[in-house]
Short mmCIF file of C-alpha atoms in Angstrom, two decimals:
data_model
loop_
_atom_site.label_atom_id
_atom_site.label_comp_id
_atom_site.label_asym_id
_atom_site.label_seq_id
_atom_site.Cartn_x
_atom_site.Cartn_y
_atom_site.Cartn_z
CA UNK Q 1 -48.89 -7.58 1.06
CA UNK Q 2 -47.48 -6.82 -2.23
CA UNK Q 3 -45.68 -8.84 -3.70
CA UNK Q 4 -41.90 -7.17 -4.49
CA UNK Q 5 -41.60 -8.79 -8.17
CA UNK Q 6 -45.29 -7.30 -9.12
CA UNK Q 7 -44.49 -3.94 -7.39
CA UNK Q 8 -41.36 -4.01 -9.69
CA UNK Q 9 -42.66 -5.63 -13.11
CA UNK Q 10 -45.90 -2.35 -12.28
CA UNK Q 11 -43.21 0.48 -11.54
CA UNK Q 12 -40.88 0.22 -14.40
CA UNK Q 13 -43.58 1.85 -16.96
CA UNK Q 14 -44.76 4.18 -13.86
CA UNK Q 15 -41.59 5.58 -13.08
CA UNK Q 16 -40.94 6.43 -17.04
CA UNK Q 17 -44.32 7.96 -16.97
CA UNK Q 18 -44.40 9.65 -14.26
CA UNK Q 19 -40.55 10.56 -13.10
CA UNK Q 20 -39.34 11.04 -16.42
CA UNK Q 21 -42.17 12.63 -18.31
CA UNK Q 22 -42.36 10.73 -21.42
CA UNK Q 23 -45.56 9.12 -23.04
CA UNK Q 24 -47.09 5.92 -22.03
CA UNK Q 25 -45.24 3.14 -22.45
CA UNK Q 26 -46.35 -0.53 -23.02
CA UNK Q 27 -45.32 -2.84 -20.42
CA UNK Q 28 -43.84 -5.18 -22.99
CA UNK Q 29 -40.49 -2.78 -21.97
CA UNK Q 30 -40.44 -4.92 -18.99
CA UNK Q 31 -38.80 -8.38 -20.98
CA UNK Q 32 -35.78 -6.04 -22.31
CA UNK Q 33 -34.62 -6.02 -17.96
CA UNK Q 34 -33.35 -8.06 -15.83
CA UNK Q 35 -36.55 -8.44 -13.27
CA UNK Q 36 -35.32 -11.22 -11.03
CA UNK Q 37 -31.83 -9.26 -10.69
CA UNK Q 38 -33.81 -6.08 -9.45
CA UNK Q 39 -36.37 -8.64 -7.11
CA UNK Q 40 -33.04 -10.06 -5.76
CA UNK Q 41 -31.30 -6.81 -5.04
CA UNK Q 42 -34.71 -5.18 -3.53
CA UNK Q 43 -34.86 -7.82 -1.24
CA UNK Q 44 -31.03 -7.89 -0.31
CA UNK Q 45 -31.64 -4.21 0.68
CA UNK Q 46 -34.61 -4.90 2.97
CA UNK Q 47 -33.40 -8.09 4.91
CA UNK Q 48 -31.77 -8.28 8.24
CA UNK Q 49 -28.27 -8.52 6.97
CA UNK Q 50 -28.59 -5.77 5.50
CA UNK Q 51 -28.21 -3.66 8.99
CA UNK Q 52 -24.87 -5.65 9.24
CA UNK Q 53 -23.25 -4.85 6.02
CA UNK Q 54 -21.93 -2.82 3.70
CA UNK Q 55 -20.38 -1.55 0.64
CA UNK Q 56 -16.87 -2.59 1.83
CA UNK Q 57 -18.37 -5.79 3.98
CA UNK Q 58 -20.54 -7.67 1.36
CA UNK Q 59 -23.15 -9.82 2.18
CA UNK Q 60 -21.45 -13.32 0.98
CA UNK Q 61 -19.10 -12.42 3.96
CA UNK Q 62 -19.56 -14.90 6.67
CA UNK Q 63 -17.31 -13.69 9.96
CA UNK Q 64 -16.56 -10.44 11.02
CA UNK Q 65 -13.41 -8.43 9.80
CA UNK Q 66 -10.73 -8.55 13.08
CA UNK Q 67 -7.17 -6.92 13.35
CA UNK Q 68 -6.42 -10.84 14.24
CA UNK Q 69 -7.72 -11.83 10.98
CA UNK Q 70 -6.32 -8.96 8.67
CA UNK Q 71 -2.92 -9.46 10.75
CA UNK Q 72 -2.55 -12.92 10.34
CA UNK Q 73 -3.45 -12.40 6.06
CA UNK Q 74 -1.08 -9.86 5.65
CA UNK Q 75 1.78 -11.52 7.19
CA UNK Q 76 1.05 -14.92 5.42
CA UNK Q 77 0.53 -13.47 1.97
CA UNK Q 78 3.84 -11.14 2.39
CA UNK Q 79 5.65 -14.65 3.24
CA UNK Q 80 4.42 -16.02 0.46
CA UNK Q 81 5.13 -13.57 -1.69
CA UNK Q 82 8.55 -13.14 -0.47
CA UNK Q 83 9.02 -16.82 -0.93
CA UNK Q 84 7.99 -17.19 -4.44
CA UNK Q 85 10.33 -14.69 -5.41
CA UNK Q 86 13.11 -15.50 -4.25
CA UNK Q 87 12.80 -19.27 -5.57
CA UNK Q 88 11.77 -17.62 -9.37
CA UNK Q 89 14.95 -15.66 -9.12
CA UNK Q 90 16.81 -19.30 -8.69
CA UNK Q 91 14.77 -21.24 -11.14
CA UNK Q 92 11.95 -19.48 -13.18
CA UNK Q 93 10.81 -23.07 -14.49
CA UNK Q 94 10.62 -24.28 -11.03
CA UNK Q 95 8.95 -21.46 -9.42
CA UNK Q 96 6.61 -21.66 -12.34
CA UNK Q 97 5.98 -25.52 -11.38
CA UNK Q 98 5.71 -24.87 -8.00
CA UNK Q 99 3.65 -21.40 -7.72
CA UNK Q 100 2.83 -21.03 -3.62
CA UNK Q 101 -0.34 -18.78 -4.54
CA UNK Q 102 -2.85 -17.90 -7.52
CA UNK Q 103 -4.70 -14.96 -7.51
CA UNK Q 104 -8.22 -13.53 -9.47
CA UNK Q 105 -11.35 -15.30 -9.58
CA UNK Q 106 -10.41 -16.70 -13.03
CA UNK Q 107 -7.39 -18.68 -11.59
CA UNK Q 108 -9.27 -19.32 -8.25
CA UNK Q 109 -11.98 -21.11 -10.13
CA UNK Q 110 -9.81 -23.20 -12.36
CA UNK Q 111 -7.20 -24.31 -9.15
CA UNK Q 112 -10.76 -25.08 -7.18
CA UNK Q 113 -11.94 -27.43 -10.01
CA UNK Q 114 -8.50 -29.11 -10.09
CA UNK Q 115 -8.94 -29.35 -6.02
CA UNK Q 116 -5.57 -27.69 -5.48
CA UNK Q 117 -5.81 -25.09 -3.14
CA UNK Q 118 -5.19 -25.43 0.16
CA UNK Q 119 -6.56 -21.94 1.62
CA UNK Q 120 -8.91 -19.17 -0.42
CA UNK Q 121 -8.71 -15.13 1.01
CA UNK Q 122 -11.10 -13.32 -0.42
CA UNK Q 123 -11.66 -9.60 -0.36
CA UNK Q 124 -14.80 -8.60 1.52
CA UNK Q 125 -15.34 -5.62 -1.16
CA UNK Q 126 -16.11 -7.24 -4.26
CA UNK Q 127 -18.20 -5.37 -6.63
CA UNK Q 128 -21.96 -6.07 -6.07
CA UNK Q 129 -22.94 -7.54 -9.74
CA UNK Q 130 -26.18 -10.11 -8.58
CA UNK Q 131 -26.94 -10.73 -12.31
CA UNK Q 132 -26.53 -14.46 -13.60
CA UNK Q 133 -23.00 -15.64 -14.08
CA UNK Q 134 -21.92 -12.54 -12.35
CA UNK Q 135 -19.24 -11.58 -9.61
CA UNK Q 136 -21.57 -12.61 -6.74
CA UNK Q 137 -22.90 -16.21 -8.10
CA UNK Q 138 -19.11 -16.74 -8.65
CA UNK Q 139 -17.83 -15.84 -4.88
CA UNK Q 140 -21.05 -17.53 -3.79
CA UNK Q 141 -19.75 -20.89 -6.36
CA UNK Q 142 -16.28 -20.64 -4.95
CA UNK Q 143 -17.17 -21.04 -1.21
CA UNK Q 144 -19.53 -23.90 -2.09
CA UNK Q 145 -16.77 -25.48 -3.76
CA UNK Q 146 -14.55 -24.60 -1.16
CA UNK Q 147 -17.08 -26.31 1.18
CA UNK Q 148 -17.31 -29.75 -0.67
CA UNK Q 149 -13.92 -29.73 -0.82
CA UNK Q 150 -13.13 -28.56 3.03
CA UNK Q 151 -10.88 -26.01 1.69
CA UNK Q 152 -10.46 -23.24 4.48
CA UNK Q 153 -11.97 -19.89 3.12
CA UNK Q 154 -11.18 -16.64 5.05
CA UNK Q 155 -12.84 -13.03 4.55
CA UNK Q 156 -9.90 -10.01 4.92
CA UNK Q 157 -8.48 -7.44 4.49
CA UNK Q 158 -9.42 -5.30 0.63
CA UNK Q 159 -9.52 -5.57 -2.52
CA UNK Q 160 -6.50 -2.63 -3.42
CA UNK Q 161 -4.52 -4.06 0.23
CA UNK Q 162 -4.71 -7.66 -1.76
CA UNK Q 163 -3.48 -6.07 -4.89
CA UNK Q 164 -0.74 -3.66 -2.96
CA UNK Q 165 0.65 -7.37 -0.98
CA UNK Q 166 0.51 -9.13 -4.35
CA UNK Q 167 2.79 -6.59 -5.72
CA UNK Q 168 0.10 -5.72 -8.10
CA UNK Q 169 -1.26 -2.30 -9.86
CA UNK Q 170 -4.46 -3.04 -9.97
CA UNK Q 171 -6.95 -3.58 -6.90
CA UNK Q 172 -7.04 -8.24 -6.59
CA UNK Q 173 -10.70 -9.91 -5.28
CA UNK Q 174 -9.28 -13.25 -3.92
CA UNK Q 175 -6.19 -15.20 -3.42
CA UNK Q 176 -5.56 -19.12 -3.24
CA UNK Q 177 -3.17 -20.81 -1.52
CA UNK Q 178 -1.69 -23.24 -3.11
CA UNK Q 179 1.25 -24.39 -0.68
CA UNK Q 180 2.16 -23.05 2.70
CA UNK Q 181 5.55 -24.93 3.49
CA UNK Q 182 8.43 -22.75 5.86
CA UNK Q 183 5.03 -20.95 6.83
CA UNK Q 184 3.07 -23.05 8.80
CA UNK Q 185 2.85 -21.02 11.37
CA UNK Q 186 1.33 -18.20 10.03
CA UNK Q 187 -1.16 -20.72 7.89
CA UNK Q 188 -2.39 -21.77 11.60
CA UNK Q 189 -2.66 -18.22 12.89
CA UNK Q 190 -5.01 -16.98 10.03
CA UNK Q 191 -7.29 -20.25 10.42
CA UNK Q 192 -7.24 -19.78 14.32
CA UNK Q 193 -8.25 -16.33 14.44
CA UNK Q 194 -11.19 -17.22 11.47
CA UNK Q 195 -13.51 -18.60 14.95
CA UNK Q 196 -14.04 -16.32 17.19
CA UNK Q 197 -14.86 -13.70 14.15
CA UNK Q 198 -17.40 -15.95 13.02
CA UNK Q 199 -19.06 -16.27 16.65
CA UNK Q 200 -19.06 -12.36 16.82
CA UNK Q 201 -20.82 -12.63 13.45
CA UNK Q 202 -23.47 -14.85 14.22
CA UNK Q 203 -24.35 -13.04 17.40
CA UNK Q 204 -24.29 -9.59 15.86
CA UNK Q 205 -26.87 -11.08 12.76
CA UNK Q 206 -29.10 -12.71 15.82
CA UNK Q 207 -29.07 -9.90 17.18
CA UNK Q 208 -30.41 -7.60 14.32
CA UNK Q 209 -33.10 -10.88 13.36
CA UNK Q 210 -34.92 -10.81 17.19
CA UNK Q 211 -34.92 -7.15 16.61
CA UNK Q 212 -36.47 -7.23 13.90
CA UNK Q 213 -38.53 -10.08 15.21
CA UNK Q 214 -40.03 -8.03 17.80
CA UNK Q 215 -40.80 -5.37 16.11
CA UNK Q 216 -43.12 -7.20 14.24
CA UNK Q 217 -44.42 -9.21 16.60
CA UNK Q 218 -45.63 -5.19 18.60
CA UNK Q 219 -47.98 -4.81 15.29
CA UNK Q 220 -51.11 -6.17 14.63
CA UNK Q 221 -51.10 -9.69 13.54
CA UNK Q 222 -53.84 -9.21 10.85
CA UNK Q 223 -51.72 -8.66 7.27
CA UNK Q 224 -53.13 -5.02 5.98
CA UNK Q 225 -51.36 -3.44 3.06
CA UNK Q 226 -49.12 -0.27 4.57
CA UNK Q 227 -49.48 2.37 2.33
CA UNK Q 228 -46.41 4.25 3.63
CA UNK Q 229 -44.54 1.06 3.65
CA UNK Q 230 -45.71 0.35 -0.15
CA UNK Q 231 -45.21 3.84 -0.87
CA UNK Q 232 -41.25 3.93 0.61
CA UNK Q 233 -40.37 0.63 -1.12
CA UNK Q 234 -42.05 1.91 -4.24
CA UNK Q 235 -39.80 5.18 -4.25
CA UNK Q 236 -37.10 2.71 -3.77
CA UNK Q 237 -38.11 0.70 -6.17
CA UNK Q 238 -38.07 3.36 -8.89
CA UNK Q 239 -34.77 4.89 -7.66
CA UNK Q 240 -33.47 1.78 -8.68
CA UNK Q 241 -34.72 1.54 -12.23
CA UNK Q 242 -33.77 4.99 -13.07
CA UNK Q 243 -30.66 4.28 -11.91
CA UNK Q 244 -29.50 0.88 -13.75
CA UNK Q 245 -31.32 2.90 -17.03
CA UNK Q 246 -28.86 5.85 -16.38
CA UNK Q 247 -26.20 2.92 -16.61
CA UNK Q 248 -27.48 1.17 -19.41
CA UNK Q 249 -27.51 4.71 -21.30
CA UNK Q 250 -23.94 4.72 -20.75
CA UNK Q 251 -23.21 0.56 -22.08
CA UNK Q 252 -25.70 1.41 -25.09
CA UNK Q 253 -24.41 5.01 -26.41
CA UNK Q 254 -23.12 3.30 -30.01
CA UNK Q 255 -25.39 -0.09 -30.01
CA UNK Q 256 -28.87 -0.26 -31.20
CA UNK Q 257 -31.52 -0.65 -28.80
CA UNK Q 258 -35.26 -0.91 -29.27
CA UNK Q 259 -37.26 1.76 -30.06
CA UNK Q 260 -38.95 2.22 -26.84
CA UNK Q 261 -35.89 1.99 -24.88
CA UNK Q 262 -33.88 4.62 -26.53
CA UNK Q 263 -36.89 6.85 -26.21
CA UNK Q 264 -36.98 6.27 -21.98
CA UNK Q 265 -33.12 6.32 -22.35
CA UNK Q 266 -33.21 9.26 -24.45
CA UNK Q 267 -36.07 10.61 -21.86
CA UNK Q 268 -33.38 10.46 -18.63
CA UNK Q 269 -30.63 11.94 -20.28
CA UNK Q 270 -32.86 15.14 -21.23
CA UNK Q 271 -34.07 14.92 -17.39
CA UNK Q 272 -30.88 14.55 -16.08
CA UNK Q 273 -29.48 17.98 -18.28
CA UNK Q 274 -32.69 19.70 -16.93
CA UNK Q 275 -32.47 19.10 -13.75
CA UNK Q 276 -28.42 20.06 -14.02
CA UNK Q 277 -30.01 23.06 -15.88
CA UNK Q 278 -31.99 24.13 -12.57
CA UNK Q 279 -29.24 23.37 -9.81
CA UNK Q 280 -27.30 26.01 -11.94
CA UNK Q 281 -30.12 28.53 -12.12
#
């Protein structure tokens, strides 16, 4: 079969050949991309877990999202907020000194590496950004951390409830816990009801893998290049490079890029007024 990186590293100067209508292009274009991000987001799209999630259930999510589970976060974090409050209305310096929560990934990364926290909620709708040093290598670094560490980490509720319970106006990815005194109970609840959410996970993704096993195992054994497959993942393929040009057109309006990429950027914008052109018409 194909290989996925080769069918990508072959399609970029195909699809600005043939979908955007410009001259050929050299495949030299290919270095100015990130290939390995588009491999790695190609193959995320096509593998069994990706049946089970979503937009608003990410893939580093590890246990199904329960009214237990969402219950049991909201009531902790309001505690906690309430808490803090109240003791930085007594003593600012002292709430300061003894702060039950943090909240971003910034903070959440620093408190892990100082081996602080005692709990980590995370949002399961974090922006998808696979690219090195991006959102998803740093959820994947916290629960690895979290892991050495045996800190608790728990999947709930969303990024704008996070932000609304935090007393925040902007939408809040994760939330660490750094002490959970006068609500212990609530502490317990959460990390009780974490389980049984994680066993309906685990069936649910076995589930979708002997699916998908026995589909395969009804074709023939002997590994023949599908066209149609090709041809679908392909389409996909180049769907996908139009669209992170479209977005680099917008990050590169006032820098200068190389002269071949302004002239495929260039080439999109002109097919993307044409084609609003003929919509109209």
């Amino acid at each position: 079969m194909l290989d996925i990186r080769d069918m990508v590293v072959g399609s970029i100067p195909n699809t600005f050949n043939k979908e955007l209508n410009v001259a050929s292009i050299s495949t030299d274009i290919v270095h100015d991309f990130d290939i390995d991000g588009i491999v790695k987001s190609l193959k995320s799209m096509f593998s069994p877990k990706s049946q089970l999630h979503s937009r608003k259930f990410r893939e580093y999510c590890e246990h199904m999202l329960t009214p237990e589970i969402n219950g049991a976060a909201e009531a902790l974090i309001r505690e906690l907020v309430r808490l803090q409050n109240r003791l930085y209305q007594r003593d600012p310096i002292k709430a300061q000194m003894k702060r039950r929560y943090v909240a971003g990934l910034r903070e959440l990364k620093k408190y892990v590496s100082l081996k602080k926290l005692k709990l980590l909620i995370i949002a399961p709708d974090i922006d998808r950004i696979e690219c090195k040093g991006g959102l998803d290598d740093t959820v994947n670094q916290l629960k690895e951390s979290a892991s050495i560490q045996n800190i608790p980490y728990v999947f709930a509720l969303n990024r704008n409830k996070l932000g609304h319970l935090l007393l925040k106006k902007t939408p809040v990815s994760c939330l660490g816990v750094l002490r959970y005194e006068a609500c212990e109970n609530m502490f317990n609840d959460l990390l009780n009801a974490v389980p049984s959410a994680r066993e309906k996970y685990n069936l649910a993704l076995s589930t979708i893998i002997e699916n998908t096993t026995d589909e395969k195992k009804d074709k023939d054994e002997v590994v023949i290049p599908n066209i149609e497959e090709n041809k679908s993942l392909e389409d996909v393929t180049d769907n996908l490079i139009t669209s992170l040009l479209s977005k680099l057109l917008d990050k590169n309006a006032t820098t200068t890029a190389c002269t071949s990429q302004s002239v495929l950027l260039g080439a999109i914008q002109r097919k993307n007024i044409k084609d609003s052109i003929s919509s109209e018409n």
